[in-house]
Coordinates of C-alpha atoms in Angstrom, one line a residue:
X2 CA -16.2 11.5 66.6
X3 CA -15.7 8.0 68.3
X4 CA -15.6 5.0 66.3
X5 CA -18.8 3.6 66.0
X6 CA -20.2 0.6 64.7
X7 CA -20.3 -1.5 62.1
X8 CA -22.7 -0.6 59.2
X9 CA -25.0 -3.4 59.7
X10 CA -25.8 -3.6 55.7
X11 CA -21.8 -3.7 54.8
X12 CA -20.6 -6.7 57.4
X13 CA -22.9 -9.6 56.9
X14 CA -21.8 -12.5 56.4
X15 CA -23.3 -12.7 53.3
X16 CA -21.6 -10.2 51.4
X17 CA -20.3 -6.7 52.2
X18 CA -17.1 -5.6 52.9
X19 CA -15.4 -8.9 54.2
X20 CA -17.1 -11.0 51.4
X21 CA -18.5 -14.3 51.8
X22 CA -17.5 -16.6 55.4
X23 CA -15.5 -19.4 54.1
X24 CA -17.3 -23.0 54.8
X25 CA -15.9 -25.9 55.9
X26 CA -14.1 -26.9 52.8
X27 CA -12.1 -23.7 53.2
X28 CA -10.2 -24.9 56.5
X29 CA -6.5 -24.5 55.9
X30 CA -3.2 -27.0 57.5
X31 CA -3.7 -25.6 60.8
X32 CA -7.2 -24.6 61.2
X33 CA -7.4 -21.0 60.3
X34 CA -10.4 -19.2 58.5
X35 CA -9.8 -16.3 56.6
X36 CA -12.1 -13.9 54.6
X37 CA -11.5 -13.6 50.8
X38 CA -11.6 -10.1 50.4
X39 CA -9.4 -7.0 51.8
X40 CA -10.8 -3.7 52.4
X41 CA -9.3 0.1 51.9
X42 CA -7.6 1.9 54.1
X43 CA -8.7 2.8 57.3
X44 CA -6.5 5.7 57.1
X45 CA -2.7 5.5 57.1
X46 CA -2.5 4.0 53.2
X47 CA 1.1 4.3 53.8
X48 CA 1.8 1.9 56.4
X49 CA 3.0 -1.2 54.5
X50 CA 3.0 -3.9 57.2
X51 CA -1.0 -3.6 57.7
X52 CA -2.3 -7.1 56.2
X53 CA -5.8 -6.7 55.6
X54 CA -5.1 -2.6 55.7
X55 CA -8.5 -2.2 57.3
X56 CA -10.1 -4.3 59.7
X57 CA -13.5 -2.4 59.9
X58 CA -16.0 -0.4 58.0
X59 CA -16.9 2.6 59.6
X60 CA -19.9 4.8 59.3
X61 CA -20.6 8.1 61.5
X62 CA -23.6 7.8 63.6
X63 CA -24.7 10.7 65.6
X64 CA -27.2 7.8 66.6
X65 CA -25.8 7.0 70.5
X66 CA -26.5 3.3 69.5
X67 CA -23.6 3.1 67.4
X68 CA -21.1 5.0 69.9
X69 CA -19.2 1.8 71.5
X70 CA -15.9 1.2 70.4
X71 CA -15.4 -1.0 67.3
X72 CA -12.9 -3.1 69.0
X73 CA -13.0 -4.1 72.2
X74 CA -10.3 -6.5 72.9
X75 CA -6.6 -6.8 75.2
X76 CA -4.6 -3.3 75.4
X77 CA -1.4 -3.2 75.2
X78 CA 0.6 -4.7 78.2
X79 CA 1.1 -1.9 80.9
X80 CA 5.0 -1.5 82.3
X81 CA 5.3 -3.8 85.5
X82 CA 2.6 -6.0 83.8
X83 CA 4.2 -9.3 81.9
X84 CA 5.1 -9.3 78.1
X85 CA 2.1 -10.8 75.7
X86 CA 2.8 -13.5 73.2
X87 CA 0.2 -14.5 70.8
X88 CA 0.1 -17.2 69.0
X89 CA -2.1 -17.5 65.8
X90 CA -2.9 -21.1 65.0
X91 CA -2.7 -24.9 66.9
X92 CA -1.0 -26.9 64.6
X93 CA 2.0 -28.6 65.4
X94 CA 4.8 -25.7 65.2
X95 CA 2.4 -23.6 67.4
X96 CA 1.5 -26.3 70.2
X97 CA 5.1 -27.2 70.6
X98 CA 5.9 -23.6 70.9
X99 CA 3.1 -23.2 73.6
X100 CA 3.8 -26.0 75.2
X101 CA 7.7 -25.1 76.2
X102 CA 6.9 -21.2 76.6
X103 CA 7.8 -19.9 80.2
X104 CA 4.8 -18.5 81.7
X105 CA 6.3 -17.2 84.4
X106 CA 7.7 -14.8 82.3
X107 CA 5.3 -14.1 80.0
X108 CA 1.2 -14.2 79.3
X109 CA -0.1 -15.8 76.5
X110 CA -2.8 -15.5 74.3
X111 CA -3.9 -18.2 71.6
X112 CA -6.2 -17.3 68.9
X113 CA -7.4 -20.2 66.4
X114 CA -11.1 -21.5 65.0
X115 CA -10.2 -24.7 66.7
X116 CA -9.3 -25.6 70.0
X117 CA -7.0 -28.4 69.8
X118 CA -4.1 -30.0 67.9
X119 CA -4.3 -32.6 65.6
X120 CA -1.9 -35.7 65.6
X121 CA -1.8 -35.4 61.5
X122 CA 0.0 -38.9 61.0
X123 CA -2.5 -40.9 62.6
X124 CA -5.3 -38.6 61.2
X125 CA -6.0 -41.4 58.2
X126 CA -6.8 -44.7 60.6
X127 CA -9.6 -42.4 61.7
X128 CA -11.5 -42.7 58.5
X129 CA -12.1 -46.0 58.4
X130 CA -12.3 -47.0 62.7
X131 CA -9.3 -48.1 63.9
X132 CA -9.0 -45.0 66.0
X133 CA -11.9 -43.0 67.0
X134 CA -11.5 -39.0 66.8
X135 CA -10.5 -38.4 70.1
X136 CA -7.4 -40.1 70.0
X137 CA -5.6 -37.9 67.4
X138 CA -7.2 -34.5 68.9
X139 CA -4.9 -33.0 71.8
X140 CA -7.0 -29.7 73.8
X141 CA -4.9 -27.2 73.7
X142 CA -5.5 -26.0 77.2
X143 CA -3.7 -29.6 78.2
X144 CA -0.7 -28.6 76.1
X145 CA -0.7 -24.9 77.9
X146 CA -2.3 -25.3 80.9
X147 CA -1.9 -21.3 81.4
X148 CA -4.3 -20.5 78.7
X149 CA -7.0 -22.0 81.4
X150 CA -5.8 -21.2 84.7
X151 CA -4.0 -18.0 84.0
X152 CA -6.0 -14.8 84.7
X153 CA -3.6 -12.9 81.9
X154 CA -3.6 -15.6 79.3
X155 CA -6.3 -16.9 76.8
X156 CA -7.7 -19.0 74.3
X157 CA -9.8 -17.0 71.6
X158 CA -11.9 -19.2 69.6
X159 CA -11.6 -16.6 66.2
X160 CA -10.2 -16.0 62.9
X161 CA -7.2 -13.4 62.5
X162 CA -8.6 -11.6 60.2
X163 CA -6.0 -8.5 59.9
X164 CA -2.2 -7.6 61.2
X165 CA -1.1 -4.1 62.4
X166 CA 2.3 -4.3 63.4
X167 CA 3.4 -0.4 63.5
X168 CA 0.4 -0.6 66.7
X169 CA 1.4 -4.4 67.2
X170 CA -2.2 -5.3 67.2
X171 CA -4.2 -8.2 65.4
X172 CA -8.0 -8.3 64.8
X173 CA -9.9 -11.6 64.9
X174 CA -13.3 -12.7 64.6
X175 CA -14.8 -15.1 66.3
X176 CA -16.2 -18.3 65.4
X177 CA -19.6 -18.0 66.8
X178 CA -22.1 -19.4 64.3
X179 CA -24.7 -16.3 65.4
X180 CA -24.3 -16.5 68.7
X181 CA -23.2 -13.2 70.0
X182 CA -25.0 -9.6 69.7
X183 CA -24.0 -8.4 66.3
X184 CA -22.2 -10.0 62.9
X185 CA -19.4 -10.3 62.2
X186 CA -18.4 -9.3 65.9
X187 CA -14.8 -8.2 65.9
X188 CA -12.1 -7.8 69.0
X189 CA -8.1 -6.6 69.0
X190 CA -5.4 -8.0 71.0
X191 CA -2.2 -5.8 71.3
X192 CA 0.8 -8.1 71.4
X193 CA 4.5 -7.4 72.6
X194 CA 5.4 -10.9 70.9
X195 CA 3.5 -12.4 67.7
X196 CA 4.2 -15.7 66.2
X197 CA 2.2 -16.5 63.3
X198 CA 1.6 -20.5 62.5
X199 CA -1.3 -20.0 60.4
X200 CA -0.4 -23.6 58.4
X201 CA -1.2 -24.0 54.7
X202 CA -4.0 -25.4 52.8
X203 CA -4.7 -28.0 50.1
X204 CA -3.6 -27.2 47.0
X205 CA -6.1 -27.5 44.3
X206 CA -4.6 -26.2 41.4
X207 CA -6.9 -24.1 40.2
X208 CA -8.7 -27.3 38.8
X209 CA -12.2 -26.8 38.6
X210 CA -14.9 -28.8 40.9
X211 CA -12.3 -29.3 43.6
X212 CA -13.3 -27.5 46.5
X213 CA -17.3 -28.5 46.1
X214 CA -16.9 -32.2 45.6
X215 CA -13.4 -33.6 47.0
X216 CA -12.7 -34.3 50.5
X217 CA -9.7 -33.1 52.1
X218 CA -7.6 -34.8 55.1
X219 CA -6.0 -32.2 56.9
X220 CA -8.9 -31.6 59.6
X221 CA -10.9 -33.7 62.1
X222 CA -14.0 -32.5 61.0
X223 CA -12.3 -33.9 56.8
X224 CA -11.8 -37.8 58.9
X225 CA -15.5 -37.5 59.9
X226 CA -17.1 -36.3 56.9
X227 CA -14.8 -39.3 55.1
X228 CA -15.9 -41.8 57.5
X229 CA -19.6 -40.9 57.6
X230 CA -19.3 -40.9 53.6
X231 CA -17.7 -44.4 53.3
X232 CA -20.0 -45.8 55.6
X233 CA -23.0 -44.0 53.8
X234 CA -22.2 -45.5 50.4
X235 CA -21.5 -49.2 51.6
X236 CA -25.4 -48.6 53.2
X237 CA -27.2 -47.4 50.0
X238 CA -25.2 -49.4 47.6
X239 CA -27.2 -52.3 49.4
X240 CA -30.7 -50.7 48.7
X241 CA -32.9 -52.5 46.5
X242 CA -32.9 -51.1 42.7
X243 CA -29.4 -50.0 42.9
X244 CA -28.0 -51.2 39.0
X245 CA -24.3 -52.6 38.9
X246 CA -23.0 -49.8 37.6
X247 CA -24.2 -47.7 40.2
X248 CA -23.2 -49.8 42.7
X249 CA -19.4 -49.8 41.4
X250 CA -19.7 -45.9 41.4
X251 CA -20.8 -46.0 45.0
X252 CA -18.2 -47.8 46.2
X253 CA -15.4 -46.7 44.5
X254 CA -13.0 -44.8 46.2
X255 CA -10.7 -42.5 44.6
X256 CA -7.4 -41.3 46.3
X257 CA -5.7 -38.0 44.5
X258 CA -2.5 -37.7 45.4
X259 CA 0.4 -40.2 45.9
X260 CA 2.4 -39.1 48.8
X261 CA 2.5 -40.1 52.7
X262 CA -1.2 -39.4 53.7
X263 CA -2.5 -40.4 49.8
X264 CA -0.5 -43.5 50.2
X265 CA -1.6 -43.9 53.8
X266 CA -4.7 -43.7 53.6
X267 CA -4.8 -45.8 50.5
X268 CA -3.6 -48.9 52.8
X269 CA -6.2 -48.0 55.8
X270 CA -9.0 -48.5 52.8
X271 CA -7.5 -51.7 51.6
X272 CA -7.0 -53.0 55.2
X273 CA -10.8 -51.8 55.9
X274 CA -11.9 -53.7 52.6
X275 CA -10.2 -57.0 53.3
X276 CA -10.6 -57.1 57.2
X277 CA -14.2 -55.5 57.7
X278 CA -16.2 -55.1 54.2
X279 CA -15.8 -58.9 53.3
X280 CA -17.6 -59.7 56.5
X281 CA -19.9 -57.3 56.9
X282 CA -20.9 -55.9 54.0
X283 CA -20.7 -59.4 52.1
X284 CA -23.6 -58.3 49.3
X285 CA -21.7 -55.4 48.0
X286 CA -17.8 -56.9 49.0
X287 CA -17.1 -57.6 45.3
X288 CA -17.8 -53.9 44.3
X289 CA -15.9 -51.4 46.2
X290 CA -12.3 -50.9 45.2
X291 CA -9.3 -48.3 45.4
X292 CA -7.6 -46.3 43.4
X293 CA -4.7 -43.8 43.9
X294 CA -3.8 -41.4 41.1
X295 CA -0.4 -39.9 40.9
X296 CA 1.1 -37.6 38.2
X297 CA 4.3 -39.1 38.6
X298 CA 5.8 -41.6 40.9
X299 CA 4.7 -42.4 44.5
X300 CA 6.1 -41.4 47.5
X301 CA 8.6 -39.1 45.3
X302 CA 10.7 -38.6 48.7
X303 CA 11.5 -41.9 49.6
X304 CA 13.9 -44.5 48.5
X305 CA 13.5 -46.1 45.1
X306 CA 13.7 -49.5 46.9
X307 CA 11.1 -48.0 49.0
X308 CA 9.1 -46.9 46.2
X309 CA 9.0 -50.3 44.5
X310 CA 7.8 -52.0 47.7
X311 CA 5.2 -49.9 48.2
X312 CA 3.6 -49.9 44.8
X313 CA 3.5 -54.0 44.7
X314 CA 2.0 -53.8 48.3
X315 CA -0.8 -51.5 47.7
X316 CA -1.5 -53.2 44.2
X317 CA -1.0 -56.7 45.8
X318 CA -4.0 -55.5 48.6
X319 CA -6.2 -54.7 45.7
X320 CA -5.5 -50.9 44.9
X321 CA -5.2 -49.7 41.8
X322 CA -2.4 -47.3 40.7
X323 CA -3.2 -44.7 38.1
X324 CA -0.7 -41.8 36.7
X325 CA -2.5 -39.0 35.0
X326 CA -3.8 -35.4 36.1
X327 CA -6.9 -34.3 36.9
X328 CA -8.4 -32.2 34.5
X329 CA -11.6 -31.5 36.3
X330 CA -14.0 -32.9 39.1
X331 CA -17.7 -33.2 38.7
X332 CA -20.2 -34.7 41.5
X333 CA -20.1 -38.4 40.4
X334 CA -16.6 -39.0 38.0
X335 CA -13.1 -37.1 37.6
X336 CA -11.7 -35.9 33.9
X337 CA -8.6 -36.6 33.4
X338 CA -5.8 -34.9 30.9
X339 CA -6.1 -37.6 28.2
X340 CA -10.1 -37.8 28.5
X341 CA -10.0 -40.8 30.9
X342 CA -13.8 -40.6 32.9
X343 CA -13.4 -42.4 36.4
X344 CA -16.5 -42.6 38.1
X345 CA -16.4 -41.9 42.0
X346 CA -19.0 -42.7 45.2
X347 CA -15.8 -41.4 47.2
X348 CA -13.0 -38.8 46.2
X349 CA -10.2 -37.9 48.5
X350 CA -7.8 -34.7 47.4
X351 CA -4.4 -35.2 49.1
X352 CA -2.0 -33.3 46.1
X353 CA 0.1 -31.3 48.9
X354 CA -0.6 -27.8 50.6
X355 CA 0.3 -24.2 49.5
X356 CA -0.4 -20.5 51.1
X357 CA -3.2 -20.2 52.6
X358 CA -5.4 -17.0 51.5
X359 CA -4.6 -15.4 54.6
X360 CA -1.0 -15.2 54.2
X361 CA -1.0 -14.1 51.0
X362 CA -3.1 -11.1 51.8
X363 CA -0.4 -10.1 54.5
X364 CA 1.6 -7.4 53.1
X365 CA 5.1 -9.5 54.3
X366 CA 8.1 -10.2 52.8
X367 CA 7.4 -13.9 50.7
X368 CA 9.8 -16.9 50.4
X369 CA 9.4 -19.2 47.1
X370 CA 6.7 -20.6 47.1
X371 CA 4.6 -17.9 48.9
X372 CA 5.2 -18.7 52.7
X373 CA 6.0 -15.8 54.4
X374 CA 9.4 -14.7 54.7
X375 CA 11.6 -15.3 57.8
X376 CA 15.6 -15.3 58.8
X377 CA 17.6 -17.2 60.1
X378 CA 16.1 -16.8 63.5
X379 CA 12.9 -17.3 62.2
X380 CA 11.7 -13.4 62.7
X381 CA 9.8 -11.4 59.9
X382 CA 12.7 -8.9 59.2
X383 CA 10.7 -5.9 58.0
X384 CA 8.7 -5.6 60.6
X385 CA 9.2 -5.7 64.9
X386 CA 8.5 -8.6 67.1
X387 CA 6.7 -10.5 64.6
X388 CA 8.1 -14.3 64.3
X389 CA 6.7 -17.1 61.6
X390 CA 6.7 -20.6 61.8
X391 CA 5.4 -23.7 60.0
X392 CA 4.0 -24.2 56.5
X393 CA 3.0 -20.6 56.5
X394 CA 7.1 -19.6 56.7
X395 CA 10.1 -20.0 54.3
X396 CA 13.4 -19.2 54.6
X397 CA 14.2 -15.7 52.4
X398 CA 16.3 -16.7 49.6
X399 CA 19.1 -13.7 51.1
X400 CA 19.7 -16.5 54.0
X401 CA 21.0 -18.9 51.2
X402 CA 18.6 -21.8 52.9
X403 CA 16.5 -23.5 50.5
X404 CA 12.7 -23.5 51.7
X405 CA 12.1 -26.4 54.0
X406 CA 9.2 -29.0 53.6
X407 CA 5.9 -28.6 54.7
X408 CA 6.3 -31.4 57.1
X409 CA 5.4 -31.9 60.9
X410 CA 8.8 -32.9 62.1
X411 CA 9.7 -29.1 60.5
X412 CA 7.0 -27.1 62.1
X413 CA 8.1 -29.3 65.6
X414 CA 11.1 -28.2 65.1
X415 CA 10.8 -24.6 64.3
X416 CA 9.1 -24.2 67.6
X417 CA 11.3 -26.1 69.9
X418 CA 13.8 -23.6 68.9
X419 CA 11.4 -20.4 69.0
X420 CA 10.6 -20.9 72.4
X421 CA 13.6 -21.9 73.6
X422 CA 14.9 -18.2 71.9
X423 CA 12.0 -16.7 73.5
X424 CA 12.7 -18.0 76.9
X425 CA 16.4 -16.7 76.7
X426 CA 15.3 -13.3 75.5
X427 CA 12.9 -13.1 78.3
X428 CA 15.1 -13.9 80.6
X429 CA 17.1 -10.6 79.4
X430 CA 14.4 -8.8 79.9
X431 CA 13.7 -8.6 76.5
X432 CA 10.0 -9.7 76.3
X433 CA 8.5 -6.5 75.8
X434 CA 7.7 -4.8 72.4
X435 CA 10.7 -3.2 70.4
X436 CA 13.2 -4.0 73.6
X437 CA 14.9 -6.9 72.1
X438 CA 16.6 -5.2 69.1
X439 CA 20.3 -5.5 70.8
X440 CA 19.9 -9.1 72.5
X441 CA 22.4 -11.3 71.3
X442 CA 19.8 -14.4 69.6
X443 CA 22.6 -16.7 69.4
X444 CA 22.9 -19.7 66.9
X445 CA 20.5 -19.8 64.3
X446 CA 18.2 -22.2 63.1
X447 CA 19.5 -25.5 61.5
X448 CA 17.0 -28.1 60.9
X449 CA 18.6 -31.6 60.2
X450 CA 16.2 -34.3 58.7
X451 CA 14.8 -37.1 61.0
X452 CA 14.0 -39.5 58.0
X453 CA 10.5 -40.4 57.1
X454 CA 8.2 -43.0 57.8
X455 CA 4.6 -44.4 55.9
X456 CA 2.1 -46.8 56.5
X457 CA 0.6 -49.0 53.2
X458 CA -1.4 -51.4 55.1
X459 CA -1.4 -55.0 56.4
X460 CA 0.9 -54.9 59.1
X461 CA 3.4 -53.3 56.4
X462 CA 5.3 -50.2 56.5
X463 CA 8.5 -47.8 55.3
X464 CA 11.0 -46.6 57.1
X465 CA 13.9 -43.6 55.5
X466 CA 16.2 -42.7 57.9
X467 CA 18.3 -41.2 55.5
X468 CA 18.6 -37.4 55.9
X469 CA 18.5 -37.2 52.3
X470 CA 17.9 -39.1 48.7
X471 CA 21.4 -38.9 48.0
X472 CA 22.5 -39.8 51.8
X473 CA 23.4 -43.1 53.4
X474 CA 21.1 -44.3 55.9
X475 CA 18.9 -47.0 57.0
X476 CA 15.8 -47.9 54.6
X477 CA 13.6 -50.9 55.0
X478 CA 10.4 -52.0 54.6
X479 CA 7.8 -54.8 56.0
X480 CA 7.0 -56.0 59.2
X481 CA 9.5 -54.3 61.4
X482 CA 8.7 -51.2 60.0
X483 CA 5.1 -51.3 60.9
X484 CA 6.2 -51.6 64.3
X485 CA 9.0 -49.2 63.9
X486 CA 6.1 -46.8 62.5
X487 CA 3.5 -47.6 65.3
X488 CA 5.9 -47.2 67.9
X489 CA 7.7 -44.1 66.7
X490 CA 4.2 -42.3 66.4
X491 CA 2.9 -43.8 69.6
X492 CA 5.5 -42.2 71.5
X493 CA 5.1 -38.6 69.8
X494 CA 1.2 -38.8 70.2
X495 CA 1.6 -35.3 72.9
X496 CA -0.1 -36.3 75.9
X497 CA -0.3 -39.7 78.1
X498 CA -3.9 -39.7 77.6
X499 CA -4.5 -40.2 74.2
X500 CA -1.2 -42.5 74.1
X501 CA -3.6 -44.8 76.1
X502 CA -6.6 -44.0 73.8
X503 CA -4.4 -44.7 70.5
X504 CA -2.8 -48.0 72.3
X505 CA -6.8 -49.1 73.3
X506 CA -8.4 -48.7 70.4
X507 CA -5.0 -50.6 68.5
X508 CA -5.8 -53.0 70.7
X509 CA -9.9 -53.4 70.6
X510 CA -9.4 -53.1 66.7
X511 CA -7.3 -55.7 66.2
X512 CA -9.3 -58.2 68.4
X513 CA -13.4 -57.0 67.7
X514 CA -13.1 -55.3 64.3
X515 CA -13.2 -51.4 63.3
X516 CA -16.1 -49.5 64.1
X517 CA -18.3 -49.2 61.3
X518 CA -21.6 -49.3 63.4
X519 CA -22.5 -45.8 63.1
X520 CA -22.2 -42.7 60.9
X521 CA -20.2 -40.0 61.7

C-alpha cells in the first residue's frame, strides 16, 4: 500500500512523534530549527548515515483521504538535467558558498527558517540604535540571485529535519506558523551535492533558567527583543510608585560572557548610557548600569596588552567587571558559584556556541567538540557527496588539524574554498551524485588567521593582527583602531546597499542621536 499520511494524532506540534516545536529561544548560530526528538526506523535499521532514521509516521489507511504521498518534494536530478546542490543554512560559510557557486553549471536549492544573512559583527549596535535591523540583514536571494530567477533553483523557507544519504535525500519542514493544509507538513529534496552549514547554538551549560529568561545575540529577531527590552525598562522604571530598589533592578543590565560580542556589546550599552540615557531619560540616568561577568579573563584571545586596555576602558565608561560563574538564572537576579545574588531588569547570554541539537542527532562521524566530522577537503568521509562547513564542522582528529574556531572569518573561508572545489569538479563533469569519486580535488584546506578585531565603546577599539598569541604582529588599541574596526567591517558588510545603509545611519547617529523613539 502507498504511503499515506501522517497520523493526525502522532505529528502535532504539540507532542507526538517529533516532540515539541522549538520557540524562538531555540534558534541556533545560523538560524536552523530542529525538533528534539528522533523517531524509529522507517525500515532499513541498518543504514547508519540516516540522521533522524525516520522522517515520518506512518499509519495504513484504506481511507482514500490519506492516499497522497507523504513527501512531495524535488526528485532526483534526471541525466541531461543539471547537478543539484543544496545548501542547509544562511549564515556566513553558506552565503559565501552560494554567492561564488557557478550556476551555469549547477541548480541550487537553499533550505533555512530564515531568509537572509546576518552581518554578526555589527549585530550588537543594533540593540541599542545606531543601526537599525536592516542594515546587518543581507536577502539571500541578492547574494544568489538564481535562487529567484532560476526556474530549477529555490529557496525553501523550512527546517531540515532528517538526512538520507544512501537515497541522497533531506526532509524539511516548513516554517509556516499554520498556514498550509496539514501539521507539521513535510517535503524531500533529492540532492546530487549537499553542504551542511547548519551553525551552532549558544551554549548554556546545562545551567538552569538559561533558555527561559536570558537573551541571546546571535539572531535578528535576539537584537529586537534586546532593544524592545532596554527601551521597555528605561519606560516603566519612570512610572510612578516604582521603589529605588526596583528601579536599580530595572535598569541594570547584565552581560554573561566576556568575549568579542560580550565585550562589544558591553561598550554599545555604555556609549548608549553616556550619549542618549543622560539626555533623555534624565529621571532614571543615575540608575541604570552595566555589568559584564567573566569566569576568567576577558577577551582570552587577544593580546595581554590588549586585554589590559580594554578592561580600564569599559570600567572607565562605567561597566562593571565581575569574575564568577553562573550558578543559576531566575526571572529577576542570577546565582552565582559563591552565593553572590545580582539582581537583573536585563540579562544578555553571550558564553560561546556548541552543537546544535540537530547535528548531534546526525548519525556522522564527530570532531572534538561535537561538530561534525570533515577532511581535509572539507567532505563527510563516510558517507557520498555530503560536505560540512562552519561551526557545525571540525576537522577529524586523523587529519592531524586541530578544530578551528567558531569564528566568521572561518566559516568565510571554508566556503570560498568549497565553491571554488565545487566549480572545478563541475567543470569535470563531476557534479552529479557518486561521479566525482576519482576527480583529482587538489590542495586542501589551509586556513591562515586574519587577526581579530573588537569594539569597547567611545570611539575606542582593538585591533590583533597577529595570526597567533605566540606570533609577532601588529596590536594596538584606541582611536585608530575604531576606525581600523569601522572601516574593515564596512567594507565586508556583503552588498553595496546596506554599505550605504550602515554608512547612513553612522552618519545620522552620530549627528541626531540613536533611535530610542520606539519599541521594537
Amino acid at each position: 500500500m502507498a504511503l499515506a499520511r501522517v497520523a493526525r494524532s502522532g505529528l502535532r506540534r504539540s507532542g507526538g512523534a517529533f516532540g515539541s516545536y522549538t520557540s524562538e529561544k531555540d534558534v541556533f548560530s545560523e538560524g536552523i530549527y530542529t525538533n528534539k526528538y528522533v523517531l524509529p526506523p522507517r525500515g532499513d535499521e541498518s543504514n547508519p548515515t540516516l540522521s533522524i532514521p525516520s522522517a515520518e509516521r506512518v499509519i495504513e489507511e484504506s481511507d482514500s483521504e490519506y492516499q497522497e504521498p507523504r513527501y512531495p518534494g524535488l526528485e532526483a536530478t534526471k541525466p541531461g538535467e543539471k547537478p543539484r546542490v543544496v545548501v542547509i543554512g544562511t549564515g556566513w560559510g553558506a552565503c559565501r558558498f552560494l554567492k561564488g557557486l557557478d550556476t551555469t553549471i549547477y541548480d541550487v536549492v537553499c533550505i533555512s527558517p530564515r531568509n537572509h544573512m546576518v552581518f554578526t559583527p555589527l549585530l550588537a549596535s543594533t540593540c541599542v540604535g545606531t543601526l537599525e535591523f536592516r542594515s546587518v540583514a543581507e536577502p539571500v536571494s541578492r547574494i544568489q540571485s538564481a535562487l529567484g530567477n532560476n526556474p530549477n533553483s529555490y529557496f525553501y523557507l523550512a527546517s531540515c529535519i532528517g538526512i538520507d544519504s544512501t537515497k541522497h535525500e533531506v526532509y524539511c519542514e516548513p516554517v509556516s506558523e499554520g498556514g498550509l493544509p496539514y501539521e507539521p507538513y513535510q517535503f524531500k529534496v533529492a540532492y546530487d551535492k549537499l553542504v551542511i552549514a547548519t551553525g551552532a547554538e549558544p551554549l548554556t551549560f546545562g545551567i538552569k533558567g538559561v533558555k527561559a529568561h536570558a537573551f541571546f545575540l546571535r539572531e535578528v529577531n535576539h537584537a529586537q527583543e534586546i532593544r524592545k527590552k532596554l527601551l521597555l525598562n528605561l519606560m516603566l522604571s519612570e512610572s510612578p510608585g516604582i521603589g529605588e530598589e526596583e528601579k536599580k533592578r530595572l535598569l541594570h543590565c547584565v552581560v554573561i560572557g566576556g568575549g568579542p560580542t560580550g565585550v562589544e556589546f558591553s561598550g554599545e550599552l555604555s556609549d548608549f548610557i553616556i550619549k542618549d540615557v543622560r539626555e533623555r531619560y534624565t529621571h532614571v540616568k543615575d540608575y541604570i548600569q552595566v555589568t559584564l561577568i567573566e569566569a576568567n579573563e576577558i577577551l582570552s584571545s587577544f593580546d595581554v596588552g590588549l586585554r589590559q586596555y580594554a578592561t580600564k576602558h569599559l570600567t572607565k565608561s562605567g561597566v562593571s567587571l565581575m569574575r564568577g560563574v553562573v550558578k543559576e538564572v531566575h526571572s529577576e537576579k542570577i546565582v552565582l558559584n559563591d552565593g553572590t545574588v545580582v539582581p537583573y531588569g536585563l540579562l544578555v547570554w553571550s558564553t560561546g556556541v556548541g552543537p546544535s541539537d540537530f547535528v548531534k542527532s546526525l548519525n556522522l562521524p564527530k570532531s572534538h567538540g561535537g561538530r561534525i566530522g570533515v577532511d581535509q577537503w572539507l567532505r563527510v568521509p563516510s558517507v557520498e557527496d555530503v560536505f560540512a562547513l562552519g561551526d557545525c564542522a571540525g576537522f577529524l582528529e586523523q587529519t592531524g588539524r586541530p578544530v578551528l574556531p567558531a569564528l566568521a572569518q572561518v566559516a568565510e573561508r571554508e566556503g570560498k574554498f568549497l565553491v571554488g572545489l565545487f566549480n572545478k569538479i563541475g567543470k569535470q563533469n563531476g557534479g552529479k551524485a557518486l561521479s566525482a569519486k576519482d576527480l583529482p580535488l587538489g590542495d586542501p584546506f589551509v586556513y591562515k588567521h586574519l587577526g581579530s578585531m573588537a569594539s569597547v565603546g567611545r570611539y575606542k577599539a582593538l585591533v590583533d593582527l597577529r595570526q597567533s598569541k605566540d606570533a609577532k604582529g601588529i596590536s594596538m588599541a584606541g582611536f585608530v583602531s575604531w576606525l581600523i574596526w569601522r572601516s574593515a567591517y564596512l567594507t565586508r558588510v556583503v552588498s553595496w546597499r546596506n554599505r550605504f545603509y550602515v554608512a547612513v545611519n553612522w552618519a545620522t547617529t552620530l549627528v541626531f542621536g540613536r533611535d530610542n523613539s520606539r519599541i521594537g
